[in-house]
PDB file of C-alpha atoms in Angstrom:
ATOM      1  CA  UNK A   1      34.575 185.593  86.371  1.00 43.00           C
ATOM      2  CA  UNK A   2      36.893 187.983  88.119  1.00 46.00           C
ATOM      3  CA  UNK A   3      40.636 187.591  88.347  1.00 49.00           C
ATOM      4  CA  UNK A   4      40.330 187.649  92.128  1.00 58.00           C
ATOM      5  CA  UNK A   5      37.807 184.777  92.326  1.00 79.00           C
ATOM      6  CA  UNK A   6      40.101 182.317  94.016  1.00 87.00           C
ATOM      7  CA  UNK A   7      38.747 178.843  94.774  1.00 88.00           C
ATOM      8  CA  UNK A   8      40.003 177.201  97.936  1.00 88.00           C
ATOM      9  CA  UNK A   9      39.507 173.560  98.951  1.00 86.00           C
ATOM     10  CA  UNK A  10      39.781 172.402 102.496  1.00 89.00           C
ATOM     11  CA  UNK A  11      39.769 168.770 103.571  1.00 91.00           C
ATOM     12  CA  UNK A  12      39.300 167.929 107.227  1.00 93.00           C
ATOM     13  CA  UNK A  13      39.277 164.411 108.596  1.00 93.00           C
ATOM     14  CA  UNK A  14      37.437 164.216 111.873  1.00 91.00           C
ATOM     15  CA  UNK A  15      38.062 161.735 114.623  1.00 86.00           C
ATOM     16  CA  UNK A  16      34.988 161.921 116.778  1.00 80.00           C
ATOM     17  CA  UNK A  17      34.345 165.659 117.117  1.00 81.00           C
ATOM     18  CA  UNK A  18      37.875 166.976 116.556  1.00 85.00           C
ATOM     19  CA  UNK A  19      39.910 167.561 113.405  1.00 89.00           C
ATOM     20  CA  UNK A  20      42.587 164.857 113.261  1.00 91.00           C
ATOM     21  CA  UNK A  21      43.943 165.935 109.863  1.00 94.00           C
ATOM     22  CA  UNK A  22      43.254 169.390 108.477  1.00 94.00           C
ATOM     23  CA  UNK A  23      44.836 172.300 106.638  1.00 94.00           C
ATOM     24  CA  UNK A  24      46.447 173.936 109.685  1.00 94.00           C
ATOM     25  CA  UNK A  25      48.108 170.733 110.836  1.00 96.00           C
ATOM     26  CA  UNK A  26      49.375 169.864 107.356  1.00 97.00           C
ATOM     27  CA  UNK A  27      50.791 173.375 106.884  1.00 97.00           C
ATOM     28  CA  UNK A  28      52.586 172.916 110.207  1.00 97.00           C
ATOM     29  CA  UNK A  29      54.036 169.549 109.156  1.00 98.00           C
ATOM     30  CA  UNK A  30      55.359 171.093 105.942  1.00 98.00           C
ATOM     31  CA  UNK A  31      56.926 173.971 107.854  1.00 97.00           C
ATOM     32  CA  UNK A  32      58.580 171.522 110.262  1.00 96.00           C
ATOM     33  CA  UNK A  33      59.953 169.532 107.311  1.00 96.00           C
ATOM     34  CA  UNK A  34      61.345 172.742 105.809  1.00 96.00           C
ATOM     35  CA  UNK A  35      62.820 174.256 108.942  1.00 95.00           C
ATOM     36  CA  UNK A  36      63.765 171.176 110.972  1.00 94.00           C
ATOM     37  CA  UNK A  37      62.302 172.699 114.107  1.00 92.00           C
ATOM     38  CA  UNK A  38      58.929 173.204 115.749  1.00 94.00           C
ATOM     39  CA  UNK A  39      59.828 176.698 116.958  1.00 94.00           C
ATOM     40  CA  UNK A  40      61.038 177.846 113.513  1.00 95.00           C
ATOM     41  CA  UNK A  41      57.936 176.321 111.932  1.00 96.00           C
ATOM     42  CA  UNK A  42      55.737 178.153 114.435  1.00 96.00           C
ATOM     43  CA  UNK A  43      57.467 181.447 113.667  1.00 96.00           C
ATOM     44  CA  UNK A  44      57.081 180.887 109.924  1.00 96.00           C
ATOM     45  CA  UNK A  45      53.330 180.356 110.365  1.00 97.00           C
ATOM     46  CA  UNK A  46      52.902 183.194 112.851  1.00 97.00           C
ATOM     47  CA  UNK A  47      51.742 180.921 115.652  1.00 96.00           C
ATOM     48  CA  UNK A  48      53.077 180.524 119.159  1.00 96.00           C
ATOM     49  CA  UNK A  49      55.493 177.718 119.966  1.00 95.00           C
ATOM     50  CA  UNK A  50      53.008 176.466 122.532  1.00 96.00           C
ATOM     51  CA  UNK A  51      50.231 176.270 119.936  1.00 96.00           C
ATOM     52  CA  UNK A  52      52.480 174.449 117.443  1.00 96.00           C
ATOM     53  CA  UNK A  53      53.598 172.021 120.115  1.00 95.00           C
ATOM     54  CA  UNK A  54      50.001 171.238 121.074  1.00 94.00           C
ATOM     55  CA  UNK A  55      49.062 170.616 117.420  1.00 95.00           C
ATOM     56  CA  UNK A  56      52.030 168.268 116.961  1.00 95.00           C
ATOM     57  CA  UNK A  57      51.185 166.450 120.180  1.00 94.00           C
ATOM     58  CA  UNK A  58      47.537 166.069 119.118  1.00 92.00           C
ATOM     59  CA  UNK A  59      48.606 164.693 115.750  1.00 93.00           C
ATOM     60  CA  UNK A  60      51.125 162.288 117.196  1.00 92.00           C
ATOM     61  CA  UNK A  61      48.489 160.925 119.569  1.00 91.00           C
ATOM     62  CA  UNK A  62      45.722 160.619 116.993  1.00 92.00           C
ATOM     63  CA  UNK A  63      47.772 158.694 114.421  1.00 95.00           C
ATOM     64  CA  UNK A  64      48.844 155.062 114.426  1.00 95.00           C
ATOM     65  CA  UNK A  65      52.399 156.329 115.018  1.00 95.00           C
ATOM     66  CA  UNK A  66      53.880 159.825 115.368  1.00 95.00           C
ATOM     67  CA  UNK A  67      54.112 162.217 112.395  1.00 96.00           C
ATOM     68  CA  UNK A  68      56.960 164.206 113.937  1.00 96.00           C
ATOM     69  CA  UNK A  69      60.050 162.863 115.648  1.00 93.00           C
ATOM     70  CA  UNK A  70      62.292 164.877 117.901  1.00 83.00           C
ATOM     71  CA  UNK A  71      65.747 163.529 118.531  1.00 74.00           C
ATOM     72  CA  UNK A  72      66.863 164.352 122.042  1.00 65.00           C
ATOM     73  CA  UNK A  73      70.261 165.915 122.659  1.00 57.00           C
ATOM     74  CA  UNK A  74      72.190 168.750 121.082  1.00 53.00           C
ATOM     75  CA  UNK A  75      72.240 172.367 122.113  1.00 55.00           C
ATOM     76  CA  UNK A  76      68.940 173.173 120.382  1.00 56.00           C
ATOM     77  CA  UNK A  77      67.317 169.913 121.446  1.00 55.00           C
ATOM     78  CA  UNK A  78      68.436 167.826 118.497  1.00 62.00           C
ATOM     79  CA  UNK A  79      66.795 167.462 115.130  1.00 81.00           C
ATOM     80  CA  UNK A  80      63.069 167.577 114.553  1.00 91.00           C
ATOM     81  CA  UNK A  81      61.782 165.953 111.389  1.00 93.00           C
ATOM     82  CA  UNK A  82      58.797 164.243 109.861  1.00 96.00           C
ATOM     83  CA  UNK A  83      58.617 160.499 110.249  1.00 95.00           C
ATOM     84  CA  UNK A  84      57.846 158.397 107.164  1.00 96.00           C
ATOM     85  CA  UNK A  85      54.207 158.428 108.337  1.00 97.00           C
ATOM     86  CA  UNK A  86      54.307 162.239 108.552  1.00 97.00           C
ATOM     87  CA  UNK A  87      55.650 162.419 105.007  1.00 97.00           C
ATOM     88  CA  UNK A  88      52.956 160.023 103.786  1.00 97.00           C
ATOM     89  CA  UNK A  89      50.298 162.136 105.462  1.00 97.00           C
ATOM     90  CA  UNK A  90      51.464 165.376 103.801  1.00 97.00           C
ATOM     91  CA  UNK A  91      51.864 163.740 100.390  1.00 97.00           C
ATOM     92  CA  UNK A  92      48.373 162.219 100.358  1.00 96.00           C
ATOM     93  CA  UNK A  93      46.754 165.348 101.791  1.00 96.00           C
ATOM     94  CA  UNK A  94      48.216 167.461  98.982  1.00 95.00           C
ATOM     95  CA  UNK A  95      47.244 164.756  96.469  1.00 94.00           C
ATOM     96  CA  UNK A  96      43.649 164.994  97.690  1.00 93.00           C
ATOM     97  CA  UNK A  97      43.617 168.735  97.071  1.00 91.00           C
ATOM     98  CA  UNK A  98      45.117 168.331  93.626  1.00 92.00           C
ATOM     99  CA  UNK A  99      42.756 165.513  92.621  1.00 92.00           C
ATOM    100  CA  UNK A 100      39.764 167.437  93.906  1.00 91.00           C
ATOM    101  CA  UNK A 101      40.747 170.610  92.110  1.00 90.00           C
ATOM    102  CA  UNK A 102      41.261 168.780  88.819  1.00 92.00           C
ATOM    103  CA  UNK A 103      38.060 166.739  89.012  1.00 92.00           C
ATOM    104  CA  UNK A 104      35.939 169.721  89.966  1.00 91.00           C
ATOM    105  CA  UNK A 105      37.534 172.264  87.617  1.00 93.00           C
ATOM    106  CA  UNK A 106      34.563 172.511  85.252  1.00 94.00           C
ATOM    107  CA  UNK A 107      32.030 173.032  88.035  1.00 93.00           C
ATOM    108  CA  UNK A 108      34.310 175.517  89.793  1.00 93.00           C
ATOM    109  CA  UNK A 109      34.586 177.500  86.557  1.00 94.00           C
ATOM    110  CA  UNK A 110      30.786 177.642  86.353  1.00 95.00           C
ATOM    111  CA  UNK A 111      30.604 178.944  89.933  1.00 95.00           C
ATOM    112  CA  UNK A 112      33.290 181.547  89.277  1.00 93.00           C
ATOM    113  CA  UNK A 113      31.308 182.628  86.214  1.00 94.00           C
ATOM    114  CA  UNK A 114      28.322 183.441  88.449  1.00 95.00           C
ATOM    115  CA  UNK A 115      30.258 186.161  90.256  1.00 94.00           C
ATOM    116  CA  UNK A 116      29.696 189.755  89.352  1.00 91.00           C
ATOM    117  CA  UNK A 117      32.719 191.378  87.721  1.00 85.00           C
TER     118      UNK A 117
ATOM    119  CA  UNK B   1      40.626 153.479 110.035  1.00 43.00           C
ATOM    120  CA  UNK B   2      37.935 154.163 112.572  1.00 46.00           C
ATOM    121  CA  UNK B   3      34.240 154.240 111.865  1.00 49.00           C
ATOM    122  CA  UNK B   4      34.127 157.813 113.126  1.00 58.00           C
ATOM    123  CA  UNK B   5      36.853 159.125 110.764  1.00 79.00           C
ATOM    124  CA  UNK B   6      34.582 161.328 108.710  1.00 87.00           C
ATOM    125  CA  UNK B   7      36.145 163.244 105.814  1.00 88.00           C
ATOM    126  CA  UNK B   8      34.687 166.659 105.084  1.00 88.00           C
ATOM    127  CA  UNK B   9      35.365 168.808 102.018  1.00 86.00           C
ATOM    128  CA  UNK B  10      34.784 172.524 101.984  1.00 89.00           C
ATOM    129  CA  UNK B  11      34.988 174.696  98.903  1.00 91.00           C
ATOM    130  CA  UNK B  12      35.108 178.445  99.285  1.00 93.00           C
ATOM    131  CA  UNK B  13      35.249 180.861  96.377  1.00 93.00           C
ATOM    132  CA  UNK B  14      36.711 184.177  97.420  1.00 91.00           C
ATOM    133  CA  UNK B  15      35.987 187.497  95.847  1.00 86.00           C
ATOM    134  CA  UNK B  16      38.792 189.729  97.022  1.00 80.00           C
ATOM    135  CA  UNK B  17      39.093 188.914 100.731  1.00 80.00           C
ATOM    136  CA  UNK B  18      35.561 187.680 101.429  1.00 85.00           C
ATOM    137  CA  UNK B  19      33.834 184.353 100.792  1.00 88.00           C
ATOM    138  CA  UNK B  20      31.422 184.857  97.895  1.00 91.00           C
ATOM    139  CA  UNK B  21      30.368 181.207  97.714  1.00 94.00           C
ATOM    140  CA  UNK B  22      30.940 178.846 100.624  1.00 94.00           C
ATOM    141  CA  UNK B  23      29.342 176.059 102.639  1.00 94.00           C
ATOM    142  CA  UNK B  24      27.288 178.293 104.940  1.00 94.00           C
ATOM    143  CA  UNK B  25      25.752 180.259 102.105  1.00 96.00           C
ATOM    144  CA  UNK B  26      24.955 177.147 100.075  1.00 97.00           C
ATOM    145  CA  UNK B  27      23.324 175.474 103.091  1.00 97.00           C
ATOM    146  CA  UNK B  28      21.221 178.615 103.483  1.00 97.00           C
ATOM    147  CA  UNK B  29      20.154 178.579  99.818  1.00 97.00           C
ATOM    148  CA  UNK B  30      19.079 174.949 100.145  1.00 98.00           C
ATOM    149  CA  UNK B  31      17.092 175.726 103.290  1.00 97.00           C
ATOM    150  CA  UNK B  32      15.380 178.637 101.530  1.00 96.00           C
ATOM    151  CA  UNK B  33      14.510 176.374  98.599  1.00 96.00           C
ATOM    152  CA  UNK B  34      13.044 173.828 101.026  1.00 96.00           C
ATOM    153  CA  UNK B  35      11.118 176.181 103.260  1.00 95.00           C
ATOM    154  CA  UNK B  36      10.188 178.997 100.881  1.00 94.00           C
ATOM    155  CA  UNK B  37      11.177 181.603 103.443  1.00 92.00           C
ATOM    156  CA  UNK B  38      14.316 183.257 104.780  1.00 94.00           C
ATOM    157  CA  UNK B  39      13.008 183.216 108.358  1.00 94.00           C
ATOM    158  CA  UNK B  40      12.102 179.508 108.258  1.00 95.00           C
ATOM    159  CA  UNK B  41      15.475 178.741 106.654  1.00 96.00           C
ATOM    160  CA  UNK B  42      17.246 180.695 109.399  1.00 96.00           C
ATOM    161  CA  UNK B  43      15.334 178.775 112.085  1.00 96.00           C
ATOM    162  CA  UNK B  44      16.184 175.453 110.440  1.00 96.00           C
ATOM    163  CA  UNK B  45      19.894 176.341 110.486  1.00 97.00           C
ATOM    164  CA  UNK B  46      19.832 177.825 113.976  1.00 97.00           C
ATOM    165  CA  UNK B  47      20.834 181.297 112.821  1.00 96.00           C
ATOM    166  CA  UNK B  48      19.169 184.628 113.379  1.00 96.00           C
ATOM    167  CA  UNK B  49      16.876 186.072 110.737  1.00 95.00           C
ATOM    168  CA  UNK B  50      19.149 189.103 110.610  1.00 96.00           C
ATOM    169  CA  UNK B  51      22.223 186.940 109.907  1.00 96.00           C
ATOM    170  CA  UNK B  52      20.410 184.977 107.174  1.00 96.00           C
ATOM    171  CA  UNK B  53      19.188 188.190 105.585  1.00 94.00           C
ATOM    172  CA  UNK B  54      22.722 189.626 105.532  1.00 94.00           C
ATOM    173  CA  UNK B  55      24.088 186.459 103.914  1.00 95.00           C
ATOM    174  CA  UNK B  56      21.382 186.517 101.232  1.00 95.00           C
ATOM    175  CA  UNK B  57      22.000 190.199 100.599  1.00 94.00           C
ATOM    176  CA  UNK B  58      25.769 189.612 100.301  1.00 92.00           C
ATOM    177  CA  UNK B  59      25.192 186.789  97.836  1.00 93.00           C
ATOM    178  CA  UNK B  60      22.709 188.726  95.754  1.00 92.00           C
ATOM    179  CA  UNK B  61      25.172 191.595  95.477  1.00 91.00           C
ATOM    180  CA  UNK B  62      28.219 189.476  94.679  1.00 92.00           C
ATOM    181  CA  UNK B  63      26.615 187.488  91.861  1.00 95.00           C
ATOM    182  CA  UNK B  64      25.833 188.561  88.314  1.00 95.00           C
ATOM    183  CA  UNK B  65      22.156 188.435  89.294  1.00 95.00           C
ATOM    184  CA  UNK B  66      20.382 187.542  92.570  1.00 95.00           C
ATOM    185  CA  UNK B  67      20.290 183.961  93.884  1.00 96.00           C
ATOM    186  CA  UNK B  68      17.146 184.553  95.929  1.00 96.00           C
ATOM    187  CA  UNK B  69      14.001 186.336  94.862  1.00 93.00           C
ATOM    188  CA  UNK B  70      11.371 187.639  97.211  1.00 83.00           C
ATOM    189  CA  UNK B  71       7.971 188.394  95.749  1.00 74.00           C
ATOM    190  CA  UNK B  72       6.400 191.385  97.457  1.00 65.00           C
ATOM    191  CA  UNK B  73       2.853 191.192  98.787  1.00 57.00           C
ATOM    192  CA  UNK B  74       0.884 188.636 100.766  1.00 53.00           C
ATOM    193  CA  UNK B  75       0.435 188.514 104.525  1.00 55.00           C
ATOM    194  CA  UNK B  76       3.836 186.928 105.125  1.00 56.00           C
ATOM    195  CA  UNK B  77       5.577 189.047 102.506  1.00 55.00           C
ATOM    196  CA  UNK B  78       4.960 186.791  99.539  1.00 62.00           C
ATOM    197  CA  UNK B  79       7.019 183.869  98.329  1.00 81.00           C
ATOM    198  CA  UNK B  80      10.766 183.584  98.657  1.00 91.00           C
ATOM    199  CA  UNK B  81      12.521 181.198  96.292  1.00 93.00           C
ATOM    200  CA  UNK B  82      15.758 180.543  94.510  1.00 96.00           C
ATOM    201  CA  UNK B  83      16.185 182.117  91.115  1.00 95.00           C
ATOM    202  CA  UNK B  84      17.462 179.933  88.259  1.00 96.00           C
ATOM    203  CA  UNK B  85      20.922 181.323  89.047  1.00 97.00           C
ATOM    204  CA  UNK B  86      20.521 180.313  92.703  1.00 97.00           C
ATOM    205  CA  UNK B  87      19.559 176.796  91.640  1.00 97.00           C
ATOM    206  CA  UNK B  88      22.546 176.616  89.286  1.00 97.00           C
ATOM    207  CA  UNK B  89      24.833 177.738  92.086  1.00 97.00           C
ATOM    208  CA  UNK B  90      23.619 175.044  94.504  1.00 97.00           C
ATOM    209  CA  UNK B  91      23.731 172.323  91.860  1.00 97.00           C
ATOM    210  CA  UNK B  92      27.302 173.050  90.803  1.00 96.00           C
ATOM    211  CA  UNK B  93      28.506 173.546  94.378  1.00 96.00           C
ATOM    212  CA  UNK B  94      27.209 170.102  95.354  1.00 95.00           C
ATOM    213  CA  UNK B  95      28.649 168.667  92.116  1.00 94.00           C
ATOM    214  CA  UNK B  96      32.072 170.020  93.119  1.00 93.00           C
ATOM    215  CA  UNK B  97      31.867 168.249  96.472  1.00 91.00           C
ATOM    216  CA  UNK B  98      30.785 165.010  94.848  1.00 92.00           C
ATOM    217  CA  UNK B  99      33.461 165.149  92.121  1.00 92.00           C
ATOM    218  CA  UNK B 100      36.135 165.973  94.673  1.00 91.00           C
ATOM    219  CA  UNK B 101      35.098 163.198  97.000  1.00 90.00           C
ATOM    220  CA  UNK B 102      35.080 160.627  94.202  1.00 92.00           C
ATOM    221  CA  UNK B 103      38.401 161.710  92.680  1.00 92.00           C
ATOM    222  CA  UNK B 104      40.157 161.820  96.023  1.00 91.00           C
ATOM    223  CA  UNK B 105      38.634 158.664  97.524  1.00 93.00           C
ATOM    224  CA  UNK B 106      41.815 156.586  97.355  1.00 93.00           C
ATOM    225  CA  UNK B 107      43.982 159.256  98.992  1.00 93.00           C
ATOM    226  CA  UNK B 108      41.339 159.941 101.624  1.00 93.00           C
ATOM    227  CA  UNK B 109      41.246 156.233 102.467  1.00 94.00           C
ATOM    228  CA  UNK B 110      45.029 156.295 102.962  1.00 95.00           C
ATOM    229  CA  UNK B 111      44.725 159.268 105.309  1.00 95.00           C
ATOM    230  CA  UNK B 112      41.920 157.618 107.261  1.00 93.00           C
ATOM    231  CA  UNK B 113      44.123 154.554 107.563  1.00 94.00           C
ATOM    232  CA  UNK B 114      46.771 156.621 109.360  1.00 95.00           C
ATOM    233  CA  UNK B 115      44.442 157.337 112.262  1.00 94.00           C
ATOM    234  CA  UNK B 116      44.817 155.377 115.461  1.00 91.00           C
ATOM    235  CA  UNK B 117      41.842 153.117 116.149  1.00 85.00           C
TER     236      UNK B 117
END
C-alpha cells in the first residue's frame, strides 16, 4: 500500500438517464450553504455562474420541493440558502459516503495492498 | 421515490493522480475472465482492442504483480486469464460495492424519497 493510494467513493442517484443527486451537485449545495450565494459558490468551485444556476435549477425541479431558496430583493438579489430539504439531502449524502467507507474499510485495505509501492 | 431512481456506487482507488482500480478496469477484468480473451472482452464492452490492452497494461504495471496473464503460443495467441491477484482484486472490489450498498441502504432510501415522482 502506498501513501498516495487514496480511495474515493461516488454515489449517484439516477432519475431516468440523468444524475438527480451526485457528487458535483452536493458539493455545490455545500458551497451555497457556506457562501450564501450561487455566484460565490460557483467561484469557489471554479465553475461558471451559468453552470451553477443550471445545476441548481435541475435539482430544484427533480426533487419533491426545491433544495435552494432565493429570497428576492436586496441589492445582491437577497439571500440564497438551502431549504430544509436541501440540508437533509446534503446530510444523508455525506452519511452514505461515511457509512460506505466504514463498512468497506477492510476490503478497501486489501485493494490498496495490491498496489505496487 | 420513483421506480427509476437507481442508486449507483463507484469506488476508485487513485495512485498519484491516476485511477489504479476503478469500475471500468474491474468490468474489463470480469469480461476477460468470462471470455478468456482481451479482444472478446473489448468487444463485449464496446471498446477498442487497443483501449482494452492499454487498460490491462496499466493495471499490470500498477499492481504488485499482474492481474491478467497471457500464455504465449497457440493460433489465437494462447489463453488469457486472470491471475490469482486479478481474481482477488475483482472479488474485493465487488465486496466493497455490496458492503457499501448494504451499510448505506437507509440513507439511500431517504435520498430516493426526496425525488419528485
